[in-house]
Amino acid sequence: QVQLVESGGGSVQAGGSLRLSCERSGYTTTPYCMSWFRQAPGKGREVIASIDINDWITYADSVKGRFTISKDNTNNTLYLQMNSLKLEDTAMYYCAVGRSWRGRCGPGYDYDNWGQGTQVTVSS
């Protein structure tokens, strides 16, 4: 059974850092596309960082220069290092995985699996 489990969320003051992890299980091959999404209260879900099987990485403008996506295929884990956190980064963060190529990895890609989310709260 395919499963994605996020961890690492929490409460932090503005300017602080957090590192999110997304551990996947049940996959027989390395996924083509892995991304981090977030959804703030009252807002839609947005993709903020993506990495494909060739390590092509894209970021949303809102997090560029502050967040870093990475993966470790040996332990089947996707990471999101978040630095210089702002109040507007407060959201539920989700990882999503797509097994095969069906377009560019990132916004608009049709993901196969989602995690349950981990809450990030940034305070002043």
PDB file of C-alpha atoms in Angstrom:
ATOM      1  CA  GLN A   1       0.000   0.000   0.000  1.00  0.00           C
ATOM      2  CA  VAL A   2       1.343   3.375  -1.049  1.00  0.00           C
ATOM      3  CA  GLN A   3       1.719   5.842   1.784  1.00  0.00           C
ATOM      4  CA  LEU A   4       3.170   9.304   2.306  1.00  0.00           C
ATOM      5  CA  VAL A   5       3.794  10.568   5.822  1.00  0.00           C
ATOM      6  CA  GLU A   6       4.829  14.155   6.492  1.00  0.00           C
ATOM      7  CA  SER A   7       6.543  15.323   9.645  1.00  0.00           C
ATOM      8  CA  GLY A   8       8.508  18.272  10.953  1.00  0.00           C
ATOM      9  CA  GLY A   9       5.795  20.880  11.152  1.00  0.00           C
ATOM     10  CA  GLY A  10       5.279  23.032  14.202  1.00  0.00           C
ATOM     11  CA  SER A  11       5.220  26.549  15.539  1.00  0.00           C
ATOM     12  CA  VAL A  12       8.075  28.942  14.936  1.00  0.00           C
ATOM     13  CA  GLN A  13       8.717  32.639  15.172  1.00  0.00           C
ATOM     14  CA  ALA A  14       9.097  34.741  12.072  1.00  0.00           C
ATOM     15  CA  GLY A  15      12.614  34.495  10.743  1.00  0.00           C
ATOM     16  CA  GLY A  16      13.028  30.975  12.035  1.00  0.00           C
ATOM     17  CA  SER A  17      13.494  27.688  10.227  1.00  0.00           C
ATOM     18  CA  LEU A  18      11.825  24.322   9.955  1.00  0.00           C
ATOM     19  CA  ARG A  19      12.591  21.178   8.002  1.00  0.00           C
ATOM     20  CA  LEU A  20       9.719  19.097   6.722  1.00  0.00           C
ATOM     21  CA  SER A  21      10.071  15.449   5.780  1.00  0.00           C
ATOM     22  CA  CYS A  22       7.858  13.225   3.666  1.00  0.00           C
ATOM     23  CA  GLU A  23       8.568   9.536   3.921  1.00  0.00           C
ATOM     24  CA  ARG A  24       7.082   7.334   1.236  1.00  0.00           C
ATOM     25  CA  SER A  25       6.433   3.625   1.366  1.00  0.00           C
ATOM     26  CA  GLY A  26       4.926   1.070  -0.952  1.00  0.00           C
ATOM     27  CA  TYR A  27       6.566   2.411  -4.112  1.00  0.00           C
ATOM     28  CA  THR A  28       8.376  -0.111  -6.277  1.00  0.00           C
ATOM     29  CA  THR A  29      10.231   2.485  -8.337  1.00  0.00           C
ATOM     30  CA  THR A  30      11.528   6.018  -7.832  1.00  0.00           C
ATOM     31  CA  PRO A  31       8.678   8.417  -8.560  1.00  0.00           C
ATOM     32  CA  TYR A  32       8.942  10.789 -11.496  1.00  0.00           C
ATOM     33  CA  CYS A  33       7.638  13.837  -9.672  1.00  0.00           C
ATOM     34  CA  MET A  34       7.546  14.913  -6.029  1.00  0.00           C
ATOM     35  CA  SER A  35       6.245  18.216  -4.766  1.00  0.00           C
ATOM     36  CA  TRP A  36       5.365  20.200  -1.693  1.00  0.00           C
ATOM     37  CA  PHE A  37       2.031  21.989  -1.567  1.00  0.00           C
ATOM     38  CA  ARG A  38       0.530  24.211   1.068  1.00  0.00           C
ATOM     39  CA  GLN A  39      -2.905  25.477   1.887  1.00  0.00           C
ATOM     40  CA  ALA A  40      -3.501  28.445   4.134  1.00  0.00           C
ATOM     41  CA  PRO A  41      -6.847  29.021   5.858  1.00  0.00           C
ATOM     42  CA  GLY A  42      -9.380  30.364   3.399  1.00  0.00           C
ATOM     43  CA  LYS A  43      -7.057  29.949   0.437  1.00  0.00           C
ATOM     44  CA  GLY A  44      -6.551  27.394  -2.297  1.00  0.00           C
ATOM     45  CA  ARG A  45      -3.827  24.814  -2.376  1.00  0.00           C
ATOM     46  CA  GLU A  46      -0.645  25.929  -4.099  1.00  0.00           C
ATOM     47  CA  VAL A  47       2.435  24.047  -5.187  1.00  0.00           C
ATOM     48  CA  ILE A  48       5.532  25.652  -3.732  1.00  0.00           C
ATOM     49  CA  ALA A  49       8.382  23.327  -4.687  1.00  0.00           C
ATOM     50  CA  SER A  50       8.850  20.416  -7.048  1.00  0.00           C
ATOM     51  CA  ILE A  51      11.638  18.020  -7.938  1.00  0.00           C
ATOM     52  CA  ASP A  52      11.587  15.447 -10.679  1.00  0.00           C
ATOM     53  CA  ILE A  53      13.483  12.215 -11.227  1.00  0.00           C
ATOM     54  CA  ASN A  54      16.302  14.107 -12.957  1.00  0.00           C
ATOM     55  CA  ASP A  55      16.557  16.558 -10.051  1.00  0.00           C
ATOM     56  CA  TRP A  56      14.959  19.379 -12.036  1.00  0.00           C
ATOM     57  CA  ILE A  57      13.682  21.758  -9.363  1.00  0.00           C
ATOM     58  CA  THR A  58      11.147  24.552  -9.479  1.00  0.00           C
ATOM     59  CA  TYR A  59       9.890  26.924  -6.791  1.00  0.00           C
ATOM     60  CA  ALA A  60       6.974  29.249  -6.422  1.00  0.00           C
ATOM     61  CA  ASP A  61       8.057  32.885  -6.370  1.00  0.00           C
ATOM     62  CA  SER A  62       6.718  33.211  -2.835  1.00  0.00           C
ATOM     63  CA  VAL A  63       9.340  30.813  -1.446  1.00  0.00           C
ATOM     64  CA  LYS A  64      12.218  31.170  -3.884  1.00  0.00           C
ATOM     65  CA  GLY A  65      15.478  31.852  -2.088  1.00  0.00           C
ATOM     66  CA  ARG A  66      14.073  30.808   1.280  1.00  0.00           C
ATOM     67  CA  PHE A  67      12.937  27.194   0.813  1.00  0.00           C
ATOM     68  CA  THR A  68      14.939  24.259  -0.513  1.00  0.00           C
ATOM     69  CA  ILE A  69      13.481  20.988  -1.744  1.00  0.00           C
ATOM     70  CA  SER A  70      15.608  17.862  -1.749  1.00  0.00           C
ATOM     71  CA  LYS A  71      15.207  14.123  -1.787  1.00  0.00           C
ATOM     72  CA  ASP A  72      17.016  11.060  -0.549  1.00  0.00           C
ATOM     73  CA  ASN A  73      16.091   8.044  -2.613  1.00  0.00           C
ATOM     74  CA  THR A  74      18.031   5.687  -0.347  1.00  0.00           C
ATOM     75  CA  ASN A  75      15.603   6.314   2.494  1.00  0.00           C
ATOM     76  CA  ASN A  76      12.622   7.257   0.298  1.00  0.00           C
ATOM     77  CA  THR A  77      12.264  10.691   1.830  1.00  0.00           C
ATOM     78  CA  LEU A  78      11.467  14.106   0.427  1.00  0.00           C
ATOM     79  CA  TYR A  79      12.521  17.197   2.356  1.00  0.00           C
ATOM     80  CA  LEU A  80      11.646  20.864   2.488  1.00  0.00           C
ATOM     81  CA  GLN A  81      14.068  23.134   4.296  1.00  0.00           C
ATOM     82  CA  MET A  82      12.282  26.354   5.158  1.00  0.00           C
ATOM     83  CA  ASN A  83      14.343  29.351   6.240  1.00  0.00           C
ATOM     84  CA  SER A  84      13.462  32.976   6.944  1.00  0.00           C
ATOM     85  CA  LEU A  85       9.882  31.992   7.638  1.00  0.00           C
ATOM     86  CA  LYS A  86       7.220  34.660   7.351  1.00  0.00           C
ATOM     87  CA  LEU A  87       3.760  35.011   8.850  1.00  0.00           C
ATOM     88  CA  GLU A  88       2.284  34.283   5.434  1.00  0.00           C
ATOM     89  CA  ASP A  89       3.980  30.875   5.363  1.00  0.00           C
ATOM     90  CA  THR A  90       1.467  29.668   7.937  1.00  0.00           C
ATOM     91  CA  ALA A  91      -0.390  26.796   6.295  1.00  0.00           C
ATOM     92  CA  MET A  92      -0.910  23.073   6.157  1.00  0.00           C
ATOM     93  CA  TYR A  93       1.899  21.555   4.125  1.00  0.00           C
ATOM     94  CA  TYR A  94       1.439  18.451   2.002  1.00  0.00           C
ATOM     95  CA  CYS A  95       3.718  16.308  -0.080  1.00  0.00           C
ATOM     96  CA  ALA A  96       2.506  14.770  -3.308  1.00  0.00           C
ATOM     97  CA  VAL A  97       3.993  12.156  -5.591  1.00  0.00           C
ATOM     98  CA  GLY A  98       3.498  11.201  -9.210  1.00  0.00           C
ATOM     99  CA  ARG A  99       4.878   7.893 -10.403  1.00  0.00           C
ATOM    100  CA  SER A 100       5.252   8.500 -14.117  1.00  0.00           C
ATOM    101  CA  TRP A 101       5.788  11.210 -16.682  1.00  0.00           C
ATOM    102  CA  ARG A 102       2.622  12.988 -17.722  1.00  0.00           C
ATOM    103  CA  GLY A 103       3.869  16.475 -18.157  1.00  0.00           C
ATOM    104  CA  ARG A 104       6.229  18.799 -16.357  1.00  0.00           C
ATOM    105  CA  CYS A 105       6.563  18.186 -12.641  1.00  0.00           C
ATOM    106  CA  GLY A 106       4.950  21.058 -10.774  1.00  0.00           C
ATOM    107  CA  PRO A 107       1.723  23.017 -11.121  1.00  0.00           C
ATOM    108  CA  GLY A 108      -0.779  21.206 -13.295  1.00  0.00           C
ATOM    109  CA  TYR A 109       0.803  17.793 -12.919  1.00  0.00           C
ATOM    110  CA  ASP A 110      -1.685  15.040 -12.072  1.00  0.00           C
ATOM    111  CA  TYR A 111      -0.361  13.566  -8.822  1.00  0.00           C
ATOM    112  CA  ASP A 112      -1.063  10.005  -7.753  1.00  0.00           C
ATOM    113  CA  ASN A 113      -0.701  10.207  -3.992  1.00  0.00           C
ATOM    114  CA  TRP A 114      -0.908  12.781  -1.206  1.00  0.00           C
ATOM    115  CA  GLY A 115       0.186  12.863   2.380  1.00  0.00           C
ATOM    116  CA  GLN A 116      -2.043  13.825   5.278  1.00  0.00           C
ATOM    117  CA  GLY A 117      -0.312  17.132   5.859  1.00  0.00           C
ATOM    118  CA  THR A 118       1.703  18.790   8.594  1.00  0.00           C
ATOM    119  CA  GLN A 119       0.847  22.169  10.084  1.00  0.00           C
ATOM    120  CA  VAL A 120       3.312  25.045  10.027  1.00  0.00           C
ATOM    121  CA  THR A 121       2.463  28.096  12.105  1.00  0.00           C
ATOM    122  CA  VAL A 122       4.635  31.202  12.011  1.00  0.00           C
ATOM    123  CA  SER A 123       4.118  33.848  14.661  1.00  0.00           C
ATOM    124  CA  SER A 124       5.504  37.322  15.238  1.00  0.00           C
TER     125      SER A 124
END
